[in-house]
Coordinates of C-alpha atoms (C1' of nucleotides) in Angstrom, one line a residue:
Chain A
M1 CA 104.3 108.1 102.5
K2 CA 102.6 107.9 99.6
L3 CA 100.7 110.8 98.2
S4 CA 100.8 111.7 95.3
T5 CA 99.5 112.6 92.2
K6 CA 98.3 109.2 91.8
G7 CA 96.1 109.9 94.7
R8 CA 94.8 112.8 94.1
Y9 CA 93.9 111.9 90.2
A10 CA 92.4 109.4 91.4
V11 CA 90.2 111.2 94.2
T12 CA 89.1 114.1 91.5
A13 CA 88.4 111.0 88.8
M14 CA 86.3 109.5 91.6
L15 CA 84.5 113.0 92.6
D16 CA 83.9 113.4 88.6
L17 CA 82.4 110.3 88.0
V18 CA 79.5 111.0 91.4
I19 CA 79.4 114.5 89.8
H20 CA 78.0 112.8 86.4
M21 CA 76.8 109.5 87.3
D22 CA 73.0 110.2 87.9
E23 CA 72.5 110.2 83.8
G24 CA 73.6 106.1 83.9
P25 CA 77.4 104.7 84.0
V26 CA 80.8 107.6 83.2
S27 CA 83.2 106.5 80.5
L28 CA 87.0 107.2 81.4
S29 CA 87.2 109.5 78.5
D30 CA 85.2 111.3 79.1
I31 CA 86.7 111.3 82.7
A32 CA 90.0 111.8 80.9
E33 CA 88.2 114.5 79.0
R34 CA 86.9 116.9 81.3
Q35 CA 90.2 116.4 84.0
H36 CA 92.6 116.4 81.5
V37 CA 94.1 113.2 82.4
S38 CA 95.4 110.4 80.3
L39 CA 92.8 107.8 79.7
S40 CA 95.8 104.6 80.0
Y41 CA 96.6 106.2 82.9
L42 CA 93.2 106.4 84.6
E43 CA 92.3 102.7 82.8
Q44 CA 95.0 101.6 85.8
L45 CA 94.1 103.4 88.5
F46 CA 90.4 102.6 87.7
A47 CA 91.6 98.7 87.9
K48 CA 92.5 99.0 90.9
L49 CA 89.5 101.1 91.6
R50 CA 87.8 98.5 90.6
R51 CA 89.6 95.4 91.8
R52 CA 89.0 97.1 96.0
G53 CA 85.7 97.0 95.5
L54 CA 84.9 101.0 94.8
V55 CA 84.0 100.9 91.3
A56 CA 82.1 98.4 89.2
S57 CA 82.1 98.8 85.2
T58 CA 79.4 98.1 82.3
R59 CA 81.3 97.4 78.7
G60 CA 80.2 98.5 75.6
P61 CA 78.7 101.8 74.3
G62 CA 77.2 103.2 77.0
G63 CA 79.0 101.9 79.0
G64 CA 81.5 103.3 81.6
Y65 CA 81.9 102.9 85.4
S66 CA 79.6 103.2 88.1
L67 CA 79.8 103.8 92.0
N68 CA 78.9 100.4 93.9
D69 CA 78.3 102.2 97.0
A70 CA 76.2 105.4 97.7
P71 CA 78.5 109.4 97.5
E72 CA 78.4 108.8 101.6
N73 CA 79.8 105.6 101.9
V74 CA 83.1 106.5 100.2
A75 CA 85.3 108.8 101.5
V76 CA 88.8 110.2 100.1
V77 CA 91.4 107.6 102.1
D78 CA 89.1 104.2 100.8
I79 CA 90.6 105.7 96.8
I80 CA 93.6 106.8 98.0
L81 CA 94.3 103.5 100.0
A82 CA 93.1 101.7 97.0
V83 CA 95.7 103.2 94.7
D84 CA 98.9 104.3 96.6
E85 CA 98.7 101.1 98.6
N86 CA 99.4 103.0 102.1
I87 CA 99.3 106.2 103.9
D88 CA 101.9 105.0 106.2
N89 CA 105.1 107.3 107.0
T90 CA 107.1 104.6 109.5
N91 CA 110.1 103.2 108.2
C92 CA 108.4 100.2 109.4
S93 CA 105.5 100.3 108.0
G94 CA 103.8 100.1 111.8
A95 CA 106.2 97.1 112.7
A96 CA 108.1 99.3 114.9
N97 CA 111.2 97.7 113.9
C98 CA 113.0 100.2 112.4
Q99 CA 116.2 100.1 114.2
H100 CA 117.4 96.5 115.4
D101 CA 114.2 95.0 115.9
E102 CA 113.0 97.5 117.8
Q103 CA 111.1 101.2 117.8
C104 CA 114.0 103.5 115.7
L105 CA 113.7 107.3 117.8
T106 CA 111.1 108.7 116.2
H107 CA 108.8 105.6 115.5
D108 CA 106.0 107.3 117.4
L109 CA 106.2 110.2 116.1
W110 CA 105.2 109.4 111.8
Q111 CA 102.9 106.5 113.1
D112 CA 100.5 109.7 115.0
L113 CA 100.8 111.6 112.1
S114 CA 99.7 109.1 109.9
N115 CA 97.0 108.9 112.1
Q116 CA 96.3 112.5 111.9
I117 CA 96.0 112.0 108.0
Q118 CA 94.0 108.6 108.2
E119 CA 91.6 110.6 110.0
F120 CA 91.5 113.7 108.0
L121 CA 91.1 111.9 105.0
A122 CA 88.7 109.0 106.7
G123 CA 86.1 112.5 107.4
I124 CA 85.5 113.6 104.0
S125 CA 82.9 111.5 101.6
L126 CA 83.2 111.8 98.5
A127 CA 79.4 113.1 98.8
E128 CA 80.6 115.9 101.3
L129 CA 82.7 116.9 98.7
A130 CA 80.2 116.7 95.7
S131 CA 78.2 119.2 97.8
R132 CA 80.6 121.8 98.4
G133 CA 79.7 125.1 96.0
S134 CA 83.4 125.6 94.9
I135 CA 83.1 122.3 93.6
K136 CA 79.8 122.7 92.3
R137 CA 81.1 125.8 90.2
I138 CA 84.5 125.0 88.9
A139 CA 82.8 121.6 87.7
A140 CA 79.9 124.0 85.9
R141 CA 82.6 125.2 84.2
Q142 CA 83.8 121.8 83.2
D143 CA 81.0 121.1 82.1
G144 CA 80.6 124.1 79.6
V145 CA 84.2 125.2 79.0
E146 CA 85.3 123.1 75.9
Q147 CA 83.6 125.1 73.4
D148 CA 84.7 128.1 74.7
I149 CA 88.2 127.1 74.9
F150 CA 88.7 125.6 71.5
P151 CA 86.3 126.7 69.0
V152 CA 84.7 124.1 66.8
T153 CA 86.8 121.2 65.5
E154 CA 90.2 122.0 67.2
M155 CA 90.4 120.1 70.5
P156 CA 93.4 118.9 71.0
S157 CA 92.6 115.4 71.2
V158 CA 95.8 114.5 72.1
M159 CA 95.3 114.7 75.6
S160 CA 92.6 112.8 76.1
K161 CA 92.0 110.2 73.2
R162 CA 94.0 107.3 73.0
V163 CA 95.8 108.2 69.9
G164 CA 97.9 105.6 67.6
V165 CA 95.7 102.0 68.0
S166 CA 95.5 99.8 64.9
K167 CA 92.1 98.4 63.8
Chain B
M1 CA 103.9 115.8 99.1
K2 CA 107.1 115.0 100.2
L3 CA 107.4 113.0 103.6
S4 CA 110.2 110.9 102.7
T5 CA 112.9 108.6 104.8
K6 CA 114.7 111.8 104.0
G7 CA 112.4 114.3 106.2
R8 CA 112.4 111.2 108.7
Y9 CA 116.2 110.5 108.8
A10 CA 117.0 114.5 109.4
V11 CA 115.0 114.3 112.7
T12 CA 115.4 111.3 113.8
A13 CA 119.8 113.2 113.2
M14 CA 117.9 116.5 114.9
L15 CA 116.3 114.7 118.2
D16 CA 120.1 112.6 117.9
L17 CA 121.4 116.4 118.5
V18 CA 119.6 117.3 121.1
I19 CA 119.5 114.6 123.4
H20 CA 123.8 114.8 122.9
M21 CA 124.3 118.6 123.3
D22 CA 124.6 118.8 126.3
E23 CA 128.8 117.6 125.8
G24 CA 129.3 120.1 123.4
P25 CA 128.9 119.7 119.2
V26 CA 128.2 116.2 118.5
S27 CA 129.4 114.9 115.7
L28 CA 128.1 113.4 112.3
S29 CA 129.7 109.9 112.3
D30 CA 128.3 109.5 116.6
I31 CA 124.7 110.7 114.7
A32 CA 125.5 108.3 112.1
E33 CA 126.7 105.1 114.8
R34 CA 123.6 106.1 116.8
Q35 CA 121.2 106.2 114.4
H36 CA 122.6 104.1 111.9
V37 CA 122.2 106.3 108.5
S38 CA 125.2 107.3 106.4
L39 CA 127.2 109.7 106.8
S40 CA 127.7 111.1 103.6
Y41 CA 124.0 111.3 103.6
L42 CA 123.9 113.0 106.9
E43 CA 126.3 115.4 105.7
Q44 CA 124.1 116.7 102.3
L45 CA 120.9 116.3 105.4
F46 CA 122.8 118.8 107.8
A47 CA 123.9 121.5 104.5
K48 CA 120.7 122.0 103.9
L49 CA 120.1 122.8 108.0
R50 CA 122.8 124.5 108.5
R51 CA 121.9 126.6 104.9
R52 CA 118.1 127.4 106.9
G53 CA 120.0 128.4 109.5
L54 CA 119.2 124.8 111.9
V55 CA 122.2 124.4 112.8
A56 CA 125.9 125.9 113.5
S57 CA 129.1 124.3 112.7
T58 CA 132.3 123.9 114.4
R59 CA 135.1 122.0 112.3
G60 CA 138.3 120.3 114.0
P61 CA 138.6 117.3 116.7
G62 CA 136.0 117.7 119.6
G63 CA 134.1 119.9 116.9
G64 CA 130.5 119.1 115.5
Y65 CA 126.5 120.6 115.4
S66 CA 125.3 122.3 117.5
L67 CA 121.3 123.8 116.9
N68 CA 121.1 127.6 116.4
D69 CA 117.9 127.9 118.6
A70 CA 116.5 126.5 121.7
P71 CA 115.0 123.6 121.2
E72 CA 111.8 124.5 122.3
N73 CA 112.1 126.8 119.0
V74 CA 112.3 124.3 116.8
A75 CA 109.7 122.3 115.3
V76 CA 109.9 119.2 113.3
V77 CA 108.3 121.2 109.9
D78 CA 111.2 123.4 110.1
I79 CA 113.2 120.2 110.1
I80 CA 111.2 119.2 107.5
L81 CA 110.9 121.8 105.6
A82 CA 114.8 122.3 104.9
V83 CA 115.6 119.2 103.3
D84 CA 112.6 118.6 101.6
E85 CA 111.8 121.8 100.2
N86 CA 107.7 121.5 100.7
I87 CA 105.3 120.4 102.1
D88 CA 102.4 121.8 100.1
N89 CA 100.5 118.7 98.5
T90 CA 98.6 120.3 95.6
N91 CA 99.7 120.2 92.0
C92 CA 100.1 123.8 91.6
S93 CA 101.9 124.2 94.8
G94 CA 99.4 126.4 95.8
A95 CA 99.2 128.7 93.1
A96 CA 95.5 127.6 91.7
N97 CA 96.4 127.1 88.4
C98 CA 96.1 123.3 88.0
Q99 CA 93.9 123.2 84.9
H100 CA 93.9 126.5 82.4
D101 CA 95.1 128.6 84.7
E102 CA 92.2 127.8 87.2
Q103 CA 91.4 125.6 90.0
C104 CA 91.1 121.8 89.4
L105 CA 88.1 120.2 91.0
T106 CA 90.0 118.9 94.3
H107 CA 92.6 121.6 94.6
D108 CA 90.4 123.2 98.2
L109 CA 90.9 119.2 99.5
W110 CA 94.6 119.3 98.7
Q111 CA 95.0 122.6 100.5
D112 CA 92.6 121.9 103.8
L113 CA 94.9 118.9 103.6
S114 CA 98.3 120.2 103.4
N115 CA 97.2 122.8 106.1
Q116 CA 96.6 119.5 108.4
I117 CA 100.0 118.5 108.0
Q118 CA 101.7 122.0 108.4
E119 CA 100.4 122.4 111.5
F120 CA 100.2 119.1 113.4
L121 CA 104.6 119.4 112.6
A122 CA 104.4 122.5 113.7
G123 CA 102.8 121.6 116.9
I124 CA 105.8 119.9 118.1
S125 CA 109.0 120.9 118.9
L126 CA 111.9 118.8 119.7
A127 CA 112.7 119.5 122.9
E128 CA 108.6 118.4 123.3
L129 CA 110.1 114.7 121.4
A130 CA 112.9 114.6 123.7
S131 CA 111.5 115.4 126.9
R132 CA 108.9 111.6 125.4
G133 CA 109.7 108.9 128.7
S134 CA 109.4 106.5 125.2
I135 CA 112.2 108.7 123.3
K136 CA 114.1 109.0 126.0
R137 CA 114.1 104.9 126.4
I138 CA 115.5 104.5 123.1
A139 CA 117.8 106.7 123.9
A140 CA 119.1 105.2 126.4
R141 CA 119.0 101.9 124.9
Q142 CA 120.8 103.4 121.7
D143 CA 123.5 105.1 124.3
G144 CA 124.5 101.5 125.9
V145 CA 123.7 99.4 123.0
E146 CA 127.0 99.9 121.2
Q147 CA 129.3 96.9 123.3
D148 CA 126.5 94.8 124.4
I149 CA 125.9 93.7 120.4
F150 CA 129.1 94.2 118.9
P151 CA 131.1 92.8 121.1
V152 CA 134.9 94.9 121.9
T153 CA 136.6 95.5 118.3
E154 CA 134.7 94.5 115.9
M155 CA 131.6 96.9 115.6
P156 CA 130.3 97.3 111.7
S157 CA 132.5 99.9 110.6
V158 CA 131.1 99.9 107.0
M159 CA 127.6 101.4 108.6
S160 CA 129.2 104.7 109.9
K161 CA 132.8 105.5 109.4
R162 CA 134.1 106.8 105.1
V163 CA 135.4 104.2 103.9
G164 CA 138.5 104.2 101.4
V165 CA 139.2 107.8 101.7
S166 CA 142.8 107.9 100.7
K167 CA 144.6 110.5 102.1
Chain C
dA1 C1' 75.9 90.4 60.7
dG2 C1' 79.4 94.0 61.5
dA3 C1' 80.8 98.5 63.1
dA4 C1' 81.5 101.2 67.0
dT5 C1' 82.7 101.7 71.5
dA6 C1' 84.3 101.1 76.6
dA7 C1' 86.3 98.0 79.2
dC8 C1' 90.6 95.0 80.3
dC9 C1' 95.6 93.4 80.3
dA10 C1' 100.3 93.4 79.9
dA11 C1' 104.7 95.2 78.2
dC12 C1' 107.3 98.8 78.4
dT13 C1' 109.5 103.2 78.7
dA14 C1' 111.2 108.3 79.7
dT15 C1' 111.7 111.0 83.7
dT16 C1' 112.6 112.3 88.0
dT17 C1' 113.5 110.7 93.2
dT18 C1' 115.5 109.0 96.9
dA19 C1' 119.7 107.2 98.9
dG20 C1' 123.2 107.0 98.5
dT21 C1' 128.9 106.3 97.4
dC22 C1' 133.3 108.2 96.0
dA23 C1' 136.9 112.0 96.2
dA24 C1' 138.9 115.5 97.8
dT25 C1' 139.4 120.4 100.6
dT26 C1' 139.5 123.5 104.4
dA27 C1' 139.7 124.5 109.1
dT28 C1' 140.9 122.5 113.8
dT29 C1' 142.6 121.4 117.8
dA30 C1' 146.3 118.2 120.6
Chain D
dT1 C1' 152.3 117.9 112.4
dA2 C1' 148.8 114.0 112.8
dA3 C1' 143.7 113.3 113.3
dT4 C1' 139.4 115.1 113.6
dA5 C1' 135.2 116.7 111.3
dA6 C1' 133.5 119.9 108.8
dT7 C1' 132.7 121.2 103.2
dT8 C1' 131.7 120.8 98.4
dG9 C1' 130.9 118.6 94.4
dA10 C1' 130.3 114.7 91.3
dC11 C1' 128.3 110.8 90.5
dT12 C1' 124.8 106.8 90.2
dA13 C1' 121.5 102.4 91.4
dA14 C1' 117.5 101.7 92.4
dA15 C1' 112.7 103.0 93.0
dA16 C1' 108.5 105.7 92.8
dT17 C1' 106.0 108.1 88.7
dA18 C1' 103.4 109.2 84.8
dG19 C1' 103.0 108.1 81.6
dT20 C1' 102.1 104.6 76.4
dT21 C1' 101.9 101.6 73.0
dG22 C1' 99.7 97.8 71.3
dG23 C1' 96.3 94.5 72.0
dT24 C1' 91.7 91.4 73.1
dT25 C1' 87.0 91.4 75.0
dA26 C1' 82.3 92.8 75.3
dT27 C1' 78.8 94.9 74.6
dT28 C1' 75.7 97.4 71.9
dC29 C1' 73.6 100.0 67.5
dT30 C1' 72.6 99.7 62.7

DNA sequence: AGAATAACCAACTATTTTAGTCAATTATTA
DNA sequence: TAATAATTGACTAAAATAGTTGGTTATTCT
């Protein structure tokens, strides 16, 4: 299966977007700063999310990304499928031709497992996630924490801003 | 998470072992032939399974591997954990220090998912798997199929036997 | 009009994991 | 003593992961 940090980053970024979208489009550099993911990596992920129709983009100052649908209608599984391609656990990608054009011994087991995971992740929407108390607390910390940890001017911009971009 | 072909091969091989263990130890070369996995790769996997105490080995002619415990007591999750190390889906391996020593936004979500998968795979024993009709059918096919596909002497030994081993 | 902002795009890269191979040794049995 | 089969260790090709680098294009603010 594919459940790597790629999918986790994507879900985290989308959740950050939902939490901050009341003030218009959310820029990737803001998400990068808050969630400590590299901006260029986010760009790749959001390119896929946009192609899948999950988000819409606005260019220029004040621009950023916004959800194409209500947070209630976006499930975690949609996000993971958009960036990770598949959630399938079989060797044959479900085709059941794992061995001489027939099923391998454990084909059904991996198929069942895939369905389990699929159903679990399909049952959780961004709206539900954003409403959780534990997540609200962490988001509040992230929104107010930068000043606390990095006193005034010395924020390690390397982590969140583009470096070495020439004019 | 780690759910790769490594874990799938291991479960398939262990299931093959259970199906054929009534006639004493099962050799890796037999499993390699039946399940079409390379012998050297199986050796690596069974070294881990032995270290974890899931199987016992018998050397010499007629030797092979046998289960250390009743098939009822070996869950699929045990096998995957033995070869894949962990089934954890969080970035911080469950330590909840994913971001500045505190939880990242989605930590709880991945934790819940890990638990789901864990429970599912813990609920399936080798005995239960081996008793399934679909698996019995496939095993029967595998036990009788070699003669049908590779007439008499011309079995492609490359796939299942060691090649180039000098004295 | 010009500077800043921010999305968009393509190519490249270091590191890790996967899925093995290759070569040899040790133990056991016929 | 020959064959069988586990055991060990080092190596490797290919793919995936997690980015980086260097730009271009569109929009808005001054």
